[in-house]
Amino acid sequence: MRTTEKKTIVKRTFSQVMYNVSSFYVFLYLLLMAVFFPFFLTWGYRNAGTDKAMLFRFLGLGLLISVLPCACAWWICQMKKLGWEGFFREVPDSDWLVAAYLIITTVSYFCSQNQEEAFWGAKGWYIGFMTQIIYVASYFFISRFLRGEKLLIPLFAAGSGVSFLLGLLNRFSIYPLTLEGATPSFIATLGNINWYCGYWSVFFPLAAGLFYGLRGKGRLLRLCGGAFLSVCTAAGAVQGSDSAMLVFATVVIVLFCISCKDYNARKSFYETLIVIAGSCQVLRVIRILFPYAMNYDSAPAELLTKGNATLYVLIAALLLWGVFYQIEKKNIKIQKFMEMERVTVLVSLCLVFAVFLILLVQNTTKPGSIGPLSDKGIFTFNERWGSSRGVTWTAGLRVFEDQTFWKKLIGLGPDSFAYGVYKEGSTAVQMVTDAFGGSRLTNAHNEWITVLVNTGILGLLSCMGFFFAKTVRFIKDRQVSPLVLACGLALAGYMSHNLFSFQQVLNGPFVFIMMGIGEAVLRREK
């Protein structure tokens, strides 16, 4: 055997070994995040956020330290094999936005005057510089080295499904696990309602996407997908967060819009709607049988599980499914009508949103000018609007306005929102103190405003850019695999939820995991 041939074989073997080692550690990280992370607690609910942040730090650093050397070696081998041009041709445009976000976050950190806190992040939240590095690294590692997703996805479903079942039982005053500090405001093994809903905002859309996409893939798979979706729906319906309604709406609207091409897709949409609405009606029956069992109520829970709204949706979905079954059976062509439906729905939603904004501005600037609606809090933007989002959003925008041009571009540093609010000279500190007293405001309860303050205009553009680009990419290429669509919906659900909420250790790691899984499957299948 010639020397050159031996060298080639050695290089191939080395490259394959590096790939296999990287794949092993990626699989191990995902396994632990799926089945161990949701249940890890040390001292009950009192330190739930910190406990999970410390565990994620341990797992994330382990992933980074284990995979980075092997990944770099493998990438170098790939560059030599494909050449610079060939190597970079395989990188999708959306990945450049992820890389840009990492670079801008790094610049923001090193230019920050709050480096000590910004390194790991504000106490209790810990989504600082190193956390963002782990997020981005996990995306790139998963998207390039993922193996075994057919085993991992059921494990993610099992881990989240058990968490949601515990949450359901807790809501009906059943506590299989005795945890210190338990109150109706804490749920399952995930902690505060908002943190629980953040976790749910990734997995409910994932469940809906899987069930929708598994039509025709086997009855057992579809049945399992339906069970997972039912549990996720019920968990979201009773957990008590208003932002869950945005996630429900986002999932339904996206699935409707992508179901206007063929009859099978439309029937799959109605089947998904039947499971969602039917799960809410099952909860309604339970509440009728045990009227005093539920220990935490809210307007969304009342709407979804006590009134007739979801009953009407269920009846309509059943009837329309039957109509489309007959249309398909008789081979009636109505594709143009279906496309018109999509346009009509989207235009109607835009008009409703525009009218809402007009009424909000009108009643805020001229109180009492919109008749009977004037007394509705939703039509007056003040400090109390949106469960005090009026304060938090305004505070975030004031902090941004306080900054120099350079800081407006790169921000105050990762997880430095609180630093900006409370530092000397802030125009936001008084309004925040008046609203929340001694409680420390660490984010705007709107992810985009928080990112704007932390990493500036450049960080916001790159972050929004890759989230939207990946979502569109996955939904557009949904025919490749049901998992690709499910990951796209997970990103969409996360973004809609965080319009009124925040990134934390129970949703941030998982949204980057799903983004990595979706990209990995798409790259492999394409």
XYZ file of C-alpha atoms in Angstrom:
526
model
C 0.000 0.000 0.000
C 1.340 3.397 -0.956
C 2.255 5.968 1.680
C -0.313 8.464 0.339
C -3.069 5.845 0.579
C -2.065 5.056 4.169
C -2.172 8.747 5.061
C -5.613 9.071 3.495
C -6.924 6.111 5.483
C -5.421 7.502 8.705
C -7.024 10.892 8.059
C -10.414 9.319 7.383
C -10.151 7.153 10.497
C -9.114 10.128 12.649
C -11.960 12.238 11.265
C -14.480 9.471 11.919
C -13.201 8.938 15.472
C -13.528 12.661 16.219
C -17.052 12.617 14.801
C -18.039 9.552 16.847
C -16.646 10.976 20.093
C -18.480 14.259 19.513
C -21.703 12.402 18.738
C -21.409 10.371 21.938
C -21.062 13.441 24.171
C -23.884 15.247 22.355
C -26.132 12.217 22.880
C -25.187 12.049 26.571
C -25.932 15.774 27.051
C -29.326 15.456 25.367
C -30.155 12.325 27.355
C -29.485 14.076 30.669
C -31.373 17.213 29.618
C -34.352 15.104 28.550
C -34.844 12.804 31.520
C -32.809 14.182 34.448
C -32.792 17.961 34.210
C -36.581 18.583 34.635
C -36.660 16.660 37.927
C -33.462 17.895 39.584
C -34.023 19.722 42.879
C -31.967 19.896 46.071
C -34.035 21.907 48.563
C -37.507 21.865 47.105
C -38.969 24.884 45.342
C -37.061 27.542 47.279
C -33.902 27.069 45.194
C -35.453 25.510 42.100
C -34.165 28.128 39.642
C -30.662 28.143 41.083
C -30.530 24.339 41.288
C -31.403 23.934 37.630
C -29.079 26.766 36.602
C -26.175 25.089 38.397
C -27.002 21.724 36.840
C -27.203 23.280 33.390
C -23.879 25.023 33.997
C -22.300 21.661 34.882
C -23.827 19.833 31.893
C -23.189 22.704 29.479
C -19.551 23.135 30.447
C -19.118 19.368 30.271
C -20.482 19.432 26.724
C -18.259 22.365 25.775
C -15.058 20.917 27.225
C -15.695 17.400 25.889
C -16.847 18.223 22.376
C -14.998 21.412 21.407
C -11.518 19.840 20.813
C -12.977 16.897 18.867
C -15.341 19.152 16.911
C -12.513 21.509 15.936
C -10.393 18.564 14.795
C -13.288 17.193 12.734
C -14.015 20.608 11.187
C -10.356 20.983 10.207
C -10.497 17.578 8.512
C -13.653 18.641 6.686
C -12.038 21.868 5.519
C -9.068 19.965 4.135
C -11.368 17.496 2.438
C -13.864 19.977 0.936
C -11.723 23.088 0.701
C -12.721 26.439 2.157
C -15.281 27.117 -0.524
C -16.881 23.670 -0.301
C -16.926 23.712 3.490
C -18.633 27.078 3.807
C -21.050 26.312 0.983
C -22.620 23.734 3.295
C -23.294 26.328 6.013
C -26.895 27.662 5.776
C -27.358 31.429 5.842
C -29.218 31.227 9.158
C -26.102 29.765 10.836
C -24.193 32.943 10.048
C -26.778 34.847 12.086
C -26.199 32.478 15.027
C -22.455 33.052 14.708
C -23.016 36.818 14.471
C -25.061 36.720 17.680
C -22.200 34.930 19.458
C -19.647 37.488 18.223
C -21.815 40.458 19.237
C -22.506 38.909 22.657
C -18.751 38.445 23.139
C -18.029 42.066 22.186
C -20.849 43.204 24.467
C -19.385 41.285 27.397
C -15.811 42.519 26.974
C -17.028 46.111 26.607
C -19.331 45.842 29.612
C -18.800 47.723 32.867
C -20.646 44.911 34.605
C -18.354 42.025 33.662
C -18.343 40.244 37.024
C -22.132 39.797 37.055
C -22.437 39.513 33.268
C -20.112 36.498 33.094
C -22.679 34.027 34.484
C -25.599 36.400 34.794
C -27.724 38.030 37.477
C -28.312 36.009 40.641
C -31.282 33.671 40.294
C -31.327 33.879 36.495
C -27.805 33.065 35.316
C -28.254 33.694 31.597
C -25.060 35.687 31.172
C -22.118 35.458 28.786
C -21.069 31.859 29.449
C -24.666 30.662 29.320
C -25.089 32.245 25.889
C -21.862 30.578 24.725
C -23.198 27.198 25.872
C -26.503 27.852 24.075
C -24.802 28.634 20.777
C -22.208 25.865 21.138
C -24.940 23.328 21.899
C -26.761 24.381 18.732
C -23.699 23.920 16.517
C -22.675 20.652 18.171
C -26.170 19.147 17.981
C -26.768 20.292 14.414
C -23.509 18.651 13.256
C -23.140 15.607 15.516
C -26.651 14.477 16.398
C -27.342 10.754 16.321
C -30.158 8.708 17.806
C -32.944 11.273 17.600
C -35.458 8.414 17.166
C -34.618 7.426 20.750
C -34.055 10.941 22.121
C -37.361 12.485 21.027
C -39.446 9.853 22.889
C -37.230 10.504 25.920
C -37.850 14.258 25.680
C -41.558 13.482 25.375
C -41.386 11.192 28.414
C -39.461 13.697 30.546
C -41.692 16.647 29.711
C -44.834 14.463 29.773
C -44.161 13.281 33.322
C -43.465 16.882 34.378
C -46.764 17.992 32.880
C -48.657 15.110 34.503
C -47.217 16.161 37.858
C -48.300 19.719 37.100
C -51.833 18.566 36.297
C -52.047 16.577 39.512
C -50.704 19.541 41.503
C -53.375 21.796 40.026
C -56.019 19.385 41.329
C -54.413 19.337 44.802
C -52.723 15.968 44.351
C -49.024 15.976 45.304
C -47.229 12.691 44.539
C -43.963 14.397 45.544
C -43.611 16.316 48.799
C -41.406 19.342 48.111
C -40.366 22.090 50.497
C -42.033 25.436 49.842
C -44.923 23.994 47.835
C -47.775 26.428 47.127
C -50.210 26.760 44.194
C -47.712 29.209 42.646
C -45.184 26.389 42.227
C -45.917 23.457 39.996
C -44.474 20.011 39.173
C -40.687 19.915 39.691
C -40.145 23.009 37.552
C -40.840 25.824 40.007
C -42.664 29.095 39.504
C -45.662 29.227 37.132
C -43.805 31.470 34.667
C -40.804 29.124 34.562
C -43.086 26.137 34.132
C -44.897 27.884 31.277
C -41.562 28.770 29.661
C -40.673 25.071 29.573
C -44.172 24.236 28.309
C -43.925 26.858 25.536
C -41.249 24.718 23.847
C -42.791 21.289 24.349
C -46.464 21.924 23.621
C -45.681 23.218 20.090
C -43.261 20.299 19.650
C -46.065 17.877 20.569
C -48.534 19.596 18.218
C -46.027 19.503 15.338
C -45.253 15.841 15.884
C -48.913 14.812 16.040
C -49.750 16.884 12.957
C -46.806 15.514 10.978
C -47.184 11.863 12.002
C -50.381 11.400 9.994
C -49.837 8.366 7.779
C -46.684 7.283 9.662
C -48.353 4.454 11.565
C -51.267 4.235 13.985
C -49.165 3.464 17.067
C -46.901 6.463 16.486
C -49.921 8.718 15.926
C -51.605 7.385 19.058
C -48.502 8.082 21.139
C -48.251 11.538 19.576
C -51.901 12.207 20.428
C -51.389 11.148 24.046
C -48.358 13.449 24.352
C -50.253 16.359 22.789
C -53.242 15.767 25.070
C -51.089 15.872 28.205
C -49.265 18.996 27.002
C -52.562 20.719 26.168
C -54.101 19.941 29.546
C -50.955 21.106 31.355
C -51.029 24.428 29.513
C -54.749 24.930 30.009
C -54.650 24.766 33.817
C -51.214 26.105 34.750
C -52.422 29.718 35.055
C -50.228 31.880 32.797
C -51.805 34.348 30.357
C -48.890 33.976 27.937
C -49.943 30.362 27.306
C -52.846 31.725 25.247
C -50.366 33.260 22.808
C -48.686 29.893 22.380
C -52.000 28.134 21.734
C -52.947 30.807 19.191
C -49.559 30.709 17.445
C -49.608 26.930 17.025
C -53.176 26.876 15.683
C -52.582 29.753 13.248
C -49.315 28.325 11.882
C -50.789 24.845 11.425
C -53.844 26.289 9.693
C -51.715 28.361 7.312
C -49.568 25.400 6.260
C -52.667 23.225 5.749
C -54.048 25.105 2.758
C -52.329 23.057 0.061
C -53.930 19.606 0.219
C -56.745 17.719 1.898
C -54.586 15.416 4.011
C -52.849 18.380 5.583
C -56.180 20.061 6.326
C -57.579 16.876 7.895
C -54.429 16.572 9.997
C -54.975 20.150 11.160
C -58.547 19.384 12.230
C -57.390 16.227 14.001
C -54.830 18.287 15.915
C -57.531 20.798 16.814
C -59.821 17.964 17.953
C -57.156 16.649 20.356
C -56.455 20.147 21.740
C -60.116 21.145 22.188
C -61.102 17.655 23.331
C -58.434 17.692 26.059
C -59.832 20.982 27.367
C -63.334 19.512 27.433
C -62.122 16.489 29.378
C -60.782 18.943 31.950
C -64.171 20.637 31.953
C -65.850 17.354 32.856
C -63.320 16.778 35.642
C -63.990 20.248 37.014
C -67.733 19.597 36.965
C -67.282 16.305 38.844
C -64.811 17.830 41.322
C -65.732 21.539 41.446
C -63.448 22.467 44.348
C -60.406 20.378 43.457
C -58.572 22.946 41.336
C -56.412 25.152 43.562
C -55.330 27.887 41.140
C -57.660 29.589 38.707
C -57.123 32.245 36.061
C -58.945 33.835 33.122
C -57.269 31.520 30.533
C -58.099 28.433 32.601
C -61.713 29.583 32.894
C -61.936 30.159 29.146
C -60.339 26.853 28.148
C -61.730 24.467 30.737
C -64.961 25.936 32.089
C -66.784 27.715 29.269
C -68.154 26.653 25.903
C -65.367 28.134 23.747
C -63.386 24.926 23.329
C -66.631 22.943 22.986
C -67.572 25.045 19.952
C -64.064 24.562 18.532
C -64.330 20.799 19.058
C -67.725 20.573 17.318
C -66.559 22.759 14.413
C -63.361 20.728 13.975
C -65.283 17.439 13.948
C -67.779 18.731 11.377
C -65.100 20.223 9.125
C -63.028 17.053 9.318
C -66.075 15.157 8.061
C -66.617 17.681 5.275
C -63.023 17.346 4.066
C -63.222 13.573 4.280
C -66.158 13.673 1.859
C -64.453 16.255 -0.367
C -61.361 14.069 -0.668
C -63.445 10.932 -1.192
C -65.402 12.545 -4.048
C -62.243 14.195 -5.464
C -63.716 17.693 -5.430
C -61.128 20.371 -6.255
C -61.206 23.305 -3.821
C -57.497 24.166 -3.476
C -58.065 27.743 -4.658
C -60.769 28.200 -2.036
C -58.414 26.858 0.639
C -55.742 29.341 -0.419
C -58.305 32.140 -0.239
C -59.164 30.957 3.273
C -55.555 31.385 4.367
C -55.323 34.882 2.910
C -58.647 35.842 4.498
C -57.612 34.565 7.926
C -54.220 36.315 7.830
C -55.718 39.611 6.617
C -58.424 39.384 9.286
C -55.849 38.799 12.023
C -53.802 41.775 10.830
C -56.914 43.965 10.792
C -57.923 42.873 14.298
C -54.419 43.641 15.588
C -54.410 47.030 13.822
C -57.817 47.933 15.294
C -56.616 46.897 18.746
C -53.548 49.150 18.445
C -55.684 52.070 17.271
C -58.092 51.642 20.190
C -55.194 51.243 22.639
C -53.482 54.433 21.462
C -56.776 56.344 21.312
C -57.907 55.386 24.814
C -54.438 55.878 26.308
C -54.031 59.387 24.895
C -57.700 60.321 25.349
C -59.179 58.279 28.216
C -62.863 57.431 27.821
C -62.919 58.069 24.081
C -63.832 54.552 22.925
C -67.140 54.167 24.731
C -67.856 51.026 26.812
C -64.397 49.623 25.999
C -62.715 52.541 27.764
C -62.971 50.835 31.158
C -61.236 47.666 29.958
C -57.664 47.638 31.249
C -56.344 46.077 28.056
C -57.198 49.291 26.150
C -55.203 51.603 28.447
C -51.417 51.407 28.369
C -50.200 52.347 31.812
C -48.112 50.818 34.576
C -50.714 48.142 35.286
C -51.218 47.110 31.638
C -50.531 43.427 30.934
C -49.849 42.428 34.568
C -47.419 45.338 34.998
C -45.792 44.856 31.575
C -46.434 48.559 31.118
C -43.803 49.220 33.804
C -41.287 46.611 32.731
C -41.444 47.426 29.017
C -41.214 51.173 29.622
C -38.325 50.659 32.046
C -36.423 48.619 29.465
C -36.919 51.237 26.760
C -35.841 54.000 29.150
C -32.653 52.109 30.029
C -31.922 51.739 26.322
C -32.600 55.434 25.759
C -30.168 56.348 28.563
C -27.203 54.737 26.781
C -24.562 56.219 24.519
C -24.661 55.446 20.797
C -21.998 52.727 21.216
C -23.921 51.088 24.054
C -27.089 51.285 22.025
C -25.295 49.216 19.387
C -23.736 46.523 21.633
C -25.684 46.808 24.879
C -24.712 46.822 28.544
C -23.552 43.205 28.588
C -25.270 39.811 28.808
C -27.893 39.631 31.583
C -27.132 43.228 32.603
C -30.693 44.538 32.456
C -30.861 45.003 36.251
C -27.489 46.764 36.189
C -28.915 49.269 33.701
C -32.110 49.827 35.688
C -30.462 50.427 39.070
C -27.189 52.101 38.151
C -26.605 55.759 38.969
C -28.334 58.141 36.587
C -30.966 55.681 35.379
C -34.289 57.262 34.456
C -36.058 53.946 35.040
C -35.117 53.221 38.650
C -37.807 55.352 40.316
C -40.726 53.920 38.358
C -39.470 50.372 38.953
C -39.015 50.992 42.683
C -42.478 52.534 42.942
C -44.008 49.535 41.168
C -42.075 46.647 42.736
C -40.549 48.033 45.922
C -37.479 46.074 46.986
C -37.911 43.333 44.364
C -35.133 43.470 41.778
C -36.231 43.672 38.124
C -33.825 41.560 36.054
C -35.614 41.615 32.683
C -38.347 43.475 30.806
C -40.732 40.491 30.666
C -40.313 40.815 26.919
C -37.346 38.980 25.463
C -36.708 41.389 22.592
C -36.592 44.454 24.871
C -34.322 42.556 27.271
C -31.980 41.535 24.434
C -32.005 45.131 23.173
C -30.765 46.380 26.549
C -28.281 43.540 27.110
C -26.688 43.245 23.648
C -27.913 46.341 21.830
C -29.371 46.840 18.386
C -26.828 44.506 16.776
C -27.548 41.747 19.266
C -31.290 42.159 18.821
C -31.089 42.039 15.008
C -28.912 38.915 15.003
C -30.995 37.171 17.682
C -34.327 37.946 16.009
C -32.737 37.124 12.680
C -31.696 33.578 13.478
C -34.886 32.759 15.407
C -37.123 33.876 12.553
C -34.829 32.419 9.867
C -34.709 29.004 11.546
C -38.456 28.990 12.143
C -39.193 29.783 8.501
C -36.555 27.287 7.308
C -38.004 24.432 9.369
C -41.631 25.139 8.511
C -40.839 25.625 4.825
C -38.993 22.260 4.687
C -41.544 20.439 6.869
C -42.013 17.681 4.275
C -38.518 16.396 5.062
C -39.600 15.066 8.465
C -42.369 15.625 11.061
C -39.563 16.414 13.503
C -38.393 19.378 11.399
C -41.874 20.920 11.510
C -42.144 20.185 15.247
C -38.853 22.002 15.921
C -40.038 24.973 13.838
C -43.230 25.161 15.893
C -41.182 24.935 19.114
C -39.233 28.044 18.048
C -42.459 29.860 17.105
C -44.100 28.949 20.427
C -41.057 30.094 22.387
C -40.954 33.450 20.596
C -44.673 34.136 21.045
C -44.536 33.198 24.734
C -41.542 35.430 25.382
C -43.249 38.500 23.989
C -44.671 38.679 27.525
C -42.092 36.611 29.358
C -38.364 35.946 29.557
C -35.525 33.593 28.787
C -34.485 31.371 31.674
C -32.837 28.041 32.291
C -36.048 26.053 31.718
C -36.646 27.330 28.190
C -33.387 28.784 26.840
C -31.418 25.505 26.711
C -34.343 23.610 25.205
C -35.117 26.048 22.419
C -31.481 25.857 21.262
C -31.625 22.065 21.577
C -34.718 21.915 19.347
C -33.119 24.321 16.898
C -30.077 22.040 16.734
C -32.172 18.891 16.304
C -34.235 20.457 13.514
C -31.126 21.615 11.654
C -29.416 18.227 12.094
C -32.353 16.295 10.652
C -32.751 18.759 7.811
C -29.065 18.652 6.865
C -28.965 14.864 6.973
C -32.151 14.283 4.970
C -31.279 16.910 2.375
